[in-house]
Amino acid sequence: MTILLVSRSVTHHGGQDAIHRLAAATAEATGLPVRACFLDGAEPSLHAALDALPEDDEALLVAVHLPPDRYLDTWVRRAVAHWRTTRDRPLRITTTAPLAAQLALVTAVTEAIAGEYTELSGNPGPFRSPAWNQITRHRKHVLVCRGPRCTAYGANDVAVTLSERLAHHKLGDDDILVTNTGCLFPCNLGPLVVVHPDDTWYEHVDTALATRIADEHLRSDQPVDDKRTREH
Ligand code: FES
């Protein structure tokens, strides 16, 4: 039997290496073959890891819900530093060692392997449903940056306002496709909202501007000219 630790994408700052190290430590603790693989965004994929098993092997999957994430550790520090500079509160803020570095994580995986298993079965239909053949026929594609700086500056409220205004105007994915993204780079201009195909970048978006973007640009095709950032 081969144990597969299945994680989500951890494509930055050694996150994948840490999952592989967890697999190696678990292998040492259990005496069993343990490999790491990823559901999305990293190699080997779950499919590739299953492909690599010998015909007569069997796989025990352990979904790892706590992927180590140096990006998170780094950005927690930066976000707290930003919070301190924008608030007038003498709050003491500390952090623990990363969870992924704890021996207890290896112990938890080891105990899960020693516990009861559930046969994995299910309908493969939803994986390739015909519904996923269609490219939406949207007029506009809106990128809402949800990266760490834009989030610290208020991107969550912006996203909620945009969503509510589009719902109010009954504009769905087939008209206005909204995609939340990671960092789009000009973080100091955040929160950022980008409207394509117009290539219009709105900077320092707050809920009032998000409302205007939805009402004027997305519904009525009139860019919010006095708030529009540079064109390319
Ligand atoms: S976090 Fe939004 S542009 Fe970087």
PDB file of C-alpha atoms and ligand atoms in Angstrom:
ATOM      1  CA  MET A   1       0.000   0.000   0.000  1.00  0.00           C
ATOM      2  CA  THR A   2       1.240   3.486  -0.860  1.00  0.00           C
ATOM      3  CA  ILE A   3       0.128   6.506   1.107  1.00  0.00           C
ATOM      4  CA  LEU A   4      -0.568   9.622  -0.953  1.00  0.00           C
ATOM      5  CA  LEU A   5      -0.685  12.942   0.871  1.00  0.00           C
ATOM      6  CA  VAL A   6      -2.938  15.051  -1.340  1.00  0.00           C
ATOM      7  CA  SER A   7      -2.653  18.794  -0.980  1.00  0.00           C
ATOM      8  CA  ARG A   8      -3.897  21.912  -2.736  1.00  0.00           C
ATOM      9  CA  SER A   9      -1.580  24.095  -4.788  1.00  0.00           C
ATOM     10  CA  VAL A  10       1.343  25.459  -2.828  1.00  0.00           C
ATOM     11  CA  THR A  11       3.345  26.901  -5.647  1.00  0.00           C
ATOM     12  CA  HIS A  12       5.318  29.479  -3.789  1.00  0.00           C
ATOM     13  CA  HIS A  13       8.239  29.744  -1.414  1.00  0.00           C
ATOM     14  CA  GLY A  14       8.989  26.081  -0.870  1.00  0.00           C
ATOM     15  CA  GLY A  15       5.471  25.056   0.094  1.00  0.00           C
ATOM     16  CA  GLN A  16       5.639  21.983  -2.123  1.00  0.00           C
ATOM     17  CA  ASP A  17       8.995  20.978  -0.649  1.00  0.00           C
ATOM     18  CA  ALA A  18       7.486  21.097   2.824  1.00  0.00           C
ATOM     19  CA  ILE A  19       4.679  18.734   1.768  1.00  0.00           C
ATOM     20  CA  HIS A  20       7.301  16.382   0.355  1.00  0.00           C
ATOM     21  CA  ARG A  21       9.235  16.638   3.638  1.00  0.00           C
ATOM     22  CA  LEU A  22       6.049  15.774   5.540  1.00  0.00           C
ATOM     23  CA  ALA A  23       5.661  12.747   3.271  1.00  0.00           C
ATOM     24  CA  ALA A  24       9.256  11.679   3.956  1.00  0.00           C
ATOM     25  CA  ALA A  25       8.849  12.142   7.721  1.00  0.00           C
ATOM     26  CA  THR A  26       5.582  10.177   7.653  1.00  0.00           C
ATOM     27  CA  ALA A  27       7.284   7.409   5.689  1.00  0.00           C
ATOM     28  CA  GLU A  28       9.972   7.241   8.332  1.00  0.00           C
ATOM     29  CA  ALA A  29       7.401   7.209  11.151  1.00  0.00           C
ATOM     30  CA  THR A  30       5.185   4.518   9.585  1.00  0.00           C
ATOM     31  CA  GLY A  31       7.658   2.431   7.623  1.00  0.00           C
ATOM     32  CA  LEU A  32       5.266   2.714   4.659  1.00  0.00           C
ATOM     33  CA  PRO A  33       5.812   4.267   1.235  1.00  0.00           C
ATOM     34  CA  VAL A  34       4.436   7.802   1.393  1.00  0.00           C
ATOM     35  CA  ARG A  35       4.342  10.270  -1.502  1.00  0.00           C
ATOM     36  CA  ALA A  36       3.089  13.816  -1.827  1.00  0.00           C
ATOM     37  CA  CYS A  37       0.865  14.880  -4.708  1.00  0.00           C
ATOM     38  CA  PHE A  38      -1.358  17.828  -5.545  1.00  0.00           C
ATOM     39  CA  LEU A  39      -4.927  18.352  -6.560  1.00  0.00           C
ATOM     40  CA  ASP A  40      -4.122  21.515  -8.499  1.00  0.00           C
ATOM     41  CA  GLY A  41      -1.345  23.882  -9.354  1.00  0.00           C
ATOM     42  CA  ALA A  42       1.651  21.636  -8.707  1.00  0.00           C
ATOM     43  CA  GLU A  43       3.337  18.406  -9.736  1.00  0.00           C
ATOM     44  CA  PRO A  44       2.965  15.531  -9.347  1.00  0.00           C
ATOM     45  CA  SER A  45      -0.766  15.682  -9.805  1.00  0.00           C
ATOM     46  CA  LEU A  46      -2.994  13.179  -8.040  1.00  0.00           C
ATOM     47  CA  HIS A  47      -3.548  11.545 -11.423  1.00  0.00           C
ATOM     48  CA  ALA A  48       0.206  11.263 -12.041  1.00  0.00           C
ATOM     49  CA  ALA A  49       0.834   9.873  -8.561  1.00  0.00           C
ATOM     50  CA  LEU A  50      -1.857   7.224  -9.055  1.00  0.00           C
ATOM     51  CA  ASP A  51      -0.483   6.449 -12.545  1.00  0.00           C
ATOM     52  CA  ALA A  52       2.946   5.836 -11.017  1.00  0.00           C
ATOM     53  CA  LEU A  53       1.746   3.108  -8.642  1.00  0.00           C
ATOM     54  CA  PRO A  54       2.460  -0.513  -9.599  1.00  0.00           C
ATOM     55  CA  GLU A  55      -0.531  -2.481 -10.911  1.00  0.00           C
ATOM     56  CA  ASP A  56      -0.755  -4.616  -7.786  1.00  0.00           C
ATOM     57  CA  ASP A  57      -0.414  -1.721  -5.337  1.00  0.00           C
ATOM     58  CA  GLU A  58      -3.186   0.074  -3.532  1.00  0.00           C
ATOM     59  CA  ALA A  59      -3.409   3.696  -2.517  1.00  0.00           C
ATOM     60  CA  LEU A  60      -4.459   5.268   0.730  1.00  0.00           C
ATOM     61  CA  LEU A  61      -5.183   8.955   0.251  1.00  0.00           C
ATOM     62  CA  VAL A  62      -4.682  11.417   3.072  1.00  0.00           C
ATOM     63  CA  ALA A  63      -6.076  14.868   2.288  1.00  0.00           C
ATOM     64  CA  VAL A  64      -3.701  17.356   3.870  1.00  0.00           C
ATOM     65  CA  HIS A  65      -5.786  20.326   4.907  1.00  0.00           C
ATOM     66  CA  LEU A  66      -2.987  22.271   6.497  1.00  0.00           C
ATOM     67  CA  PRO A  67      -0.409  22.788   3.774  1.00  0.00           C
ATOM     68  CA  PRO A  68       2.603  24.624   5.025  1.00  0.00           C
ATOM     69  CA  ASP A  69       2.749  27.992   3.417  1.00  0.00           C
ATOM     70  CA  ARG A  70       5.725  30.291   3.759  1.00  0.00           C
ATOM     71  CA  TYR A  71       3.799  32.830   1.682  1.00  0.00           C
ATOM     72  CA  LEU A  72       1.180  32.888   4.419  1.00  0.00           C
ATOM     73  CA  ASP A  73       3.801  33.165   7.154  1.00  0.00           C
ATOM     74  CA  THR A  74       5.548  36.005   5.312  1.00  0.00           C
ATOM     75  CA  TRP A  75       2.356  37.859   4.522  1.00  0.00           C
ATOM     76  CA  VAL A  76       0.901  37.504   7.999  1.00  0.00           C
ATOM     77  CA  ARG A  77       3.933  39.441   9.208  1.00  0.00           C
ATOM     78  CA  ARG A  78       3.603  42.080   6.515  1.00  0.00           C
ATOM     79  CA  ALA A  79      -0.145  42.446   6.994  1.00  0.00           C
ATOM     80  CA  VAL A  80       0.309  42.849  10.753  1.00  0.00           C
ATOM     81  CA  ALA A  81       3.050  45.431  10.148  1.00  0.00           C
ATOM     82  CA  HIS A  82       0.680  47.338   7.851  1.00  0.00           C
ATOM     83  CA  TRP A  83      -2.125  47.031  10.393  1.00  0.00           C
ATOM     84  CA  ARG A  84       0.138  48.557  13.042  1.00  0.00           C
ATOM     85  CA  THR A  85       0.957  51.533  10.847  1.00  0.00           C
ATOM     86  CA  THR A  86      -2.718  52.203  10.116  1.00  0.00           C
ATOM     87  CA  ARG A  87      -4.156  51.686  13.617  1.00  0.00           C
ATOM     88  CA  ASP A  88      -3.438  53.445  16.877  1.00  0.00           C
ATOM     89  CA  ARG A  89      -3.556  50.420  19.165  1.00  0.00           C
ATOM     90  CA  PRO A  90      -0.693  49.099  21.334  1.00  0.00           C
ATOM     91  CA  LEU A  91      -1.793  45.491  20.809  1.00  0.00           C
ATOM     92  CA  ARG A  92       0.794  42.768  21.385  1.00  0.00           C
ATOM     93  CA  ILE A  93       0.685  40.344  18.481  1.00  0.00           C
ATOM     94  CA  THR A  94       2.662  37.111  18.482  1.00  0.00           C
ATOM     95  CA  THR A  95       2.676  33.976  16.385  1.00  0.00           C
ATOM     96  CA  THR A  96       3.451  30.316  16.879  1.00  0.00           C
ATOM     97  CA  ALA A  97       5.972  28.238  14.975  1.00  0.00           C
ATOM     98  CA  PRO A  98       4.525  27.111  11.627  1.00  0.00           C
ATOM     99  CA  LEU A  99       2.104  24.209  12.059  1.00  0.00           C
ATOM    100  CA  ALA A 100       3.868  22.292   9.318  1.00  0.00           C
ATOM    101  CA  ALA A 101       7.026  22.194  11.412  1.00  0.00           C
ATOM    102  CA  GLN A 102       5.237  20.462  14.290  1.00  0.00           C
ATOM    103  CA  LEU A 103       5.973  16.806  14.919  1.00  0.00           C
ATOM    104  CA  ALA A 104       2.289  16.490  15.850  1.00  0.00           C
ATOM    105  CA  LEU A 105       1.426  16.853  12.162  1.00  0.00           C
ATOM    106  CA  VAL A 106       3.423  13.716  11.355  1.00  0.00           C
ATOM    107  CA  THR A 107       1.762  12.030  14.339  1.00  0.00           C
ATOM    108  CA  ALA A 108      -1.683  13.053  13.066  1.00  0.00           C
ATOM    109  CA  VAL A 109      -1.010  11.621   9.603  1.00  0.00           C
ATOM    110  CA  THR A 110       0.460   8.470  11.134  1.00  0.00           C
ATOM    111  CA  GLU A 111      -2.609   7.979  13.346  1.00  0.00           C
ATOM    112  CA  ALA A 112      -4.927   8.559  10.381  1.00  0.00           C
ATOM    113  CA  ILE A 113      -3.074   5.848   8.457  1.00  0.00           C
ATOM    114  CA  ALA A 114      -3.487   3.506  11.427  1.00  0.00           C
ATOM    115  CA  GLY A 115      -7.255   4.234  11.618  1.00  0.00           C
ATOM    116  CA  GLU A 116     -10.216   3.102   9.510  1.00  0.00           C
ATOM    117  CA  TYR A 117     -10.372   3.586   5.743  1.00  0.00           C
ATOM    118  CA  THR A 118     -13.276   4.486   3.497  1.00  0.00           C
ATOM    119  CA  GLU A 119     -13.457   3.035  -0.001  1.00  0.00           C
ATOM    120  CA  LEU A 120     -13.395   5.870  -2.533  1.00  0.00           C
ATOM    121  CA  SER A 121     -16.173   5.530  -5.080  1.00  0.00           C
ATOM    122  CA  GLY A 122     -18.388   8.032  -6.776  1.00  0.00           C
ATOM    123  CA  ASN A 123     -19.818   9.335  -9.977  1.00  0.00           C
ATOM    124  CA  PRO A 124     -17.137  10.669 -12.372  1.00  0.00           C
ATOM    125  CA  GLY A 125     -19.815  12.602 -14.294  1.00  0.00           C
ATOM    126  CA  PRO A 126     -19.430  15.950 -12.523  1.00  0.00           C
ATOM    127  CA  PHE A 127     -15.697  15.947 -13.312  1.00  0.00           C
ATOM    128  CA  ARG A 128     -16.379  16.408 -17.032  1.00  0.00           C
ATOM    129  CA  SER A 129     -19.943  17.678 -17.029  1.00  0.00           C
ATOM    130  CA  PRO A 130     -21.013  19.149 -20.429  1.00  0.00           C
ATOM    131  CA  ALA A 131     -21.719  22.331 -18.494  1.00  0.00           C
ATOM    132  CA  TRP A 132     -17.946  22.894 -18.422  1.00  0.00           C
ATOM    133  CA  ASN A 133     -17.699  22.870 -22.236  1.00  0.00           C
ATOM    134  CA  GLN A 134     -19.102  26.358 -22.532  1.00  0.00           C
ATOM    135  CA  ILE A 135     -17.067  29.550 -22.609  1.00  0.00           C
ATOM    136  CA  THR A 136     -19.350  32.177 -21.118  1.00  0.00           C
ATOM    137  CA  ARG A 137     -20.554  34.796 -23.613  1.00  0.00           C
ATOM    138  CA  HIS A 138     -19.663  37.682 -21.381  1.00  0.00           C
ATOM    139  CA  ARG A 139     -19.400  41.278 -22.615  1.00  0.00           C
ATOM    140  CA  LYS A 140     -16.896  42.236 -19.914  1.00  0.00           C
ATOM    141  CA  HIS A 141     -14.376  40.321 -17.876  1.00  0.00           C
ATOM    142  CA  VAL A 142     -13.701  41.919 -14.509  1.00  0.00           C
ATOM    143  CA  LEU A 143     -10.612  41.067 -12.467  1.00  0.00           C
ATOM    144  CA  VAL A 144     -10.872  41.827  -8.777  1.00  0.00           C
ATOM    145  CA  CYS A 145      -7.508  41.628  -7.061  1.00  0.00           C
ATOM    146  CA  ARG A 146      -7.782  39.666  -3.815  1.00  0.00           C
ATOM    147  CA  GLY A 147      -4.022  39.609  -3.205  1.00  0.00           C
ATOM    148  CA  PRO A 148      -2.677  40.344   0.268  1.00  0.00           C
ATOM    149  CA  ARG A 149      -2.136  44.095  -0.126  1.00  0.00           C
ATOM    150  CA  CYS A 150      -5.418  44.758  -1.919  1.00  0.00           C
ATOM    151  CA  THR A 151      -7.149  42.668   0.741  1.00  0.00           C
ATOM    152  CA  ALA A 152      -5.553  44.749   3.494  1.00  0.00           C
ATOM    153  CA  TYR A 153      -6.756  47.886   1.690  1.00  0.00           C
ATOM    154  CA  GLY A 154     -10.384  46.689   1.497  1.00  0.00           C
ATOM    155  CA  ALA A 155     -10.730  44.368  -1.532  1.00  0.00           C
ATOM    156  CA  ASN A 156     -13.184  42.084   0.260  1.00  0.00           C
ATOM    157  CA  ASP A 157     -15.758  44.868   0.648  1.00  0.00           C
ATOM    158  CA  VAL A 158     -15.157  45.886  -2.971  1.00  0.00           C
ATOM    159  CA  ALA A 159     -15.827  42.332  -4.172  1.00  0.00           C
ATOM    160  CA  VAL A 160     -19.020  42.071  -2.113  1.00  0.00           C
ATOM    161  CA  THR A 161     -20.298  45.432  -3.405  1.00  0.00           C
ATOM    162  CA  LEU A 162     -19.572  44.525  -7.033  1.00  0.00           C
ATOM    163  CA  SER A 163     -21.315  41.207  -6.609  1.00  0.00           C
ATOM    164  CA  GLU A 164     -24.365  42.804  -4.989  1.00  0.00           C
ATOM    165  CA  ARG A 165     -24.670  45.534  -7.628  1.00  0.00           C
ATOM    166  CA  LEU A 166     -24.332  43.046 -10.504  1.00  0.00           C
ATOM    167  CA  ALA A 167     -26.990  40.842  -8.904  1.00  0.00           C
ATOM    168  CA  HIS A 168     -29.185  43.925  -8.475  1.00  0.00           C
ATOM    169  CA  HIS A 169     -28.864  44.632 -12.202  1.00  0.00           C
ATOM    170  CA  LYS A 170     -29.395  40.926 -12.993  1.00  0.00           C
ATOM    171  CA  LEU A 171     -26.006  40.738 -14.716  1.00  0.00           C
ATOM    172  CA  GLY A 172     -24.745  37.160 -14.510  1.00  0.00           C
ATOM    173  CA  ASP A 173     -21.642  35.341 -15.787  1.00  0.00           C
ATOM    174  CA  ASP A 174     -22.978  35.355 -19.337  1.00  0.00           C
ATOM    175  CA  ASP A 175     -22.889  39.131 -19.293  1.00  0.00           C
ATOM    176  CA  ILE A 176     -20.246  40.184 -16.773  1.00  0.00           C
ATOM    177  CA  LEU A 177     -17.710  37.530 -15.773  1.00  0.00           C
ATOM    178  CA  VAL A 178     -16.026  38.411 -12.480  1.00  0.00           C
ATOM    179  CA  THR A 179     -12.803  36.634 -11.556  1.00  0.00           C
ATOM    180  CA  ASN A 180     -11.047  37.085  -8.245  1.00  0.00           C
ATOM    181  CA  THR A 181      -7.304  37.045  -8.758  1.00  0.00           C
ATOM    182  CA  GLY A 182      -4.075  36.958  -6.840  1.00  0.00           C
ATOM    183  CA  CYS A 183      -1.666  39.896  -6.929  1.00  0.00           C
ATOM    184  CA  LEU A 184      -1.748  41.854 -10.207  1.00  0.00           C
ATOM    185  CA  PHE A 185       1.505  43.676  -9.288  1.00  0.00           C
ATOM    186  CA  PRO A 186       0.759  47.420  -8.853  1.00  0.00           C
ATOM    187  CA  CYS A 187      -0.210  46.754  -5.241  1.00  0.00           C
ATOM    188  CA  ASN A 188       0.323  50.341  -4.121  1.00  0.00           C
ATOM    189  CA  LEU A 189      -2.659  51.323  -6.303  1.00  0.00           C
ATOM    190  CA  GLY A 190      -4.932  48.796  -4.597  1.00  0.00           C
ATOM    191  CA  PRO A 191      -7.611  47.771  -4.214  1.00  0.00           C
ATOM    192  CA  LEU A 192      -7.534  47.189  -7.971  1.00  0.00           C
ATOM    193  CA  VAL A 193     -10.388  46.338 -10.313  1.00  0.00           C
ATOM    194  CA  VAL A 194      -9.631  45.730 -14.003  1.00  0.00           C
ATOM    195  CA  VAL A 195     -12.253  45.690 -16.744  1.00  0.00           C
ATOM    196  CA  HIS A 196     -11.526  43.872 -20.014  1.00  0.00           C
ATOM    197  CA  PRO A 197     -11.655  44.046 -23.001  1.00  0.00           C
ATOM    198  CA  ASP A 198     -11.421  47.775 -22.244  1.00  0.00           C
ATOM    199  CA  ASP A 199      -8.108  47.344 -20.383  1.00  0.00           C
ATOM    200  CA  THR A 200      -9.311  49.824 -17.814  1.00  0.00           C
ATOM    201  CA  TRP A 201      -7.568  49.677 -14.460  1.00  0.00           C
ATOM    202  CA  TYR A 202      -9.384  51.247 -11.529  1.00  0.00           C
ATOM    203  CA  GLU A 203      -7.162  52.031  -8.575  1.00  0.00           C
ATOM    204  CA  HIS A 204      -7.859  52.658  -4.887  1.00  0.00           C
ATOM    205  CA  VAL A 205     -11.340  51.229  -5.350  1.00  0.00           C
ATOM    206  CA  ASP A 206     -13.687  51.621  -2.400  1.00  0.00           C
ATOM    207  CA  THR A 207     -17.320  50.559  -2.149  1.00  0.00           C
ATOM    208  CA  ALA A 208     -18.545  53.847  -3.629  1.00  0.00           C
ATOM    209  CA  LEU A 209     -16.335  53.435  -6.702  1.00  0.00           C
ATOM    210  CA  ALA A 210     -17.223  49.743  -6.944  1.00  0.00           C
ATOM    211  CA  THR A 211     -20.872  50.784  -7.107  1.00  0.00           C
ATOM    212  CA  ARG A 212     -20.125  53.268  -9.904  1.00  0.00           C
ATOM    213  CA  ILE A 213     -18.067  50.697 -11.821  1.00  0.00           C
ATOM    214  CA  ALA A 214     -21.010  48.274 -11.670  1.00  0.00           C
ATOM    215  CA  ASP A 215     -23.701  50.844 -12.424  1.00  0.00           C
ATOM    216  CA  GLU A 216     -21.921  52.949 -15.050  1.00  0.00           C
ATOM    217  CA  HIS A 217     -19.212  50.857 -16.678  1.00  0.00           C
ATOM    218  CA  LEU A 218     -20.548  47.318 -16.420  1.00  0.00           C
ATOM    219  CA  ARG A 219     -24.246  47.986 -16.828  1.00  0.00           C
ATOM    220  CA  SER A 220     -24.216  51.056 -19.100  1.00  0.00           C
ATOM    221  CA  ASP A 221     -20.814  50.677 -20.809  1.00  0.00           C
ATOM    222  CA  GLN A 222     -19.735  54.111 -19.594  1.00  0.00           C
ATOM    223  CA  PRO A 223     -16.310  53.942 -17.927  1.00  0.00           C
ATOM    224  CA  VAL A 224     -16.053  55.994 -14.760  1.00  0.00           C
ATOM    225  CA  ASP A 225     -13.868  58.548 -16.495  1.00  0.00           C
ATOM    226  CA  ASP A 226     -12.881  60.696 -13.559  1.00  0.00           C
ATOM    227  CA  LYS A 227     -11.731  57.617 -11.658  1.00  0.00           C
ATOM    228  CA  ARG A 228     -10.125  55.749 -14.495  1.00  0.00           C
ATOM    229  CA  THR A 229      -6.462  54.964 -14.140  1.00  0.00           C
ATOM    230  CA  ARG A 230      -3.914  54.900 -16.940  1.00  0.00           C
ATOM    231  CA  GLU A 231      -4.595  53.215 -20.249  1.00  0.00           C
ATOM    232  CA  HIS A 232      -1.999  51.211 -22.137  1.00  0.00           C
TER     233      HIS A 232
HETATM  234  S1  FES B   1      -2.216  42.651  -4.013  1.00  0.00           S
HETATM  235 FE1  FES B   1      -3.465  43.584  -5.529  1.00  0.00          FE
HETATM  236  S2  FES B   1      -2.034  44.275  -7.018  1.00  0.00           S
HETATM  237 FE2  FES B   1      -0.812  43.245  -5.539  1.00  0.00          FE
END
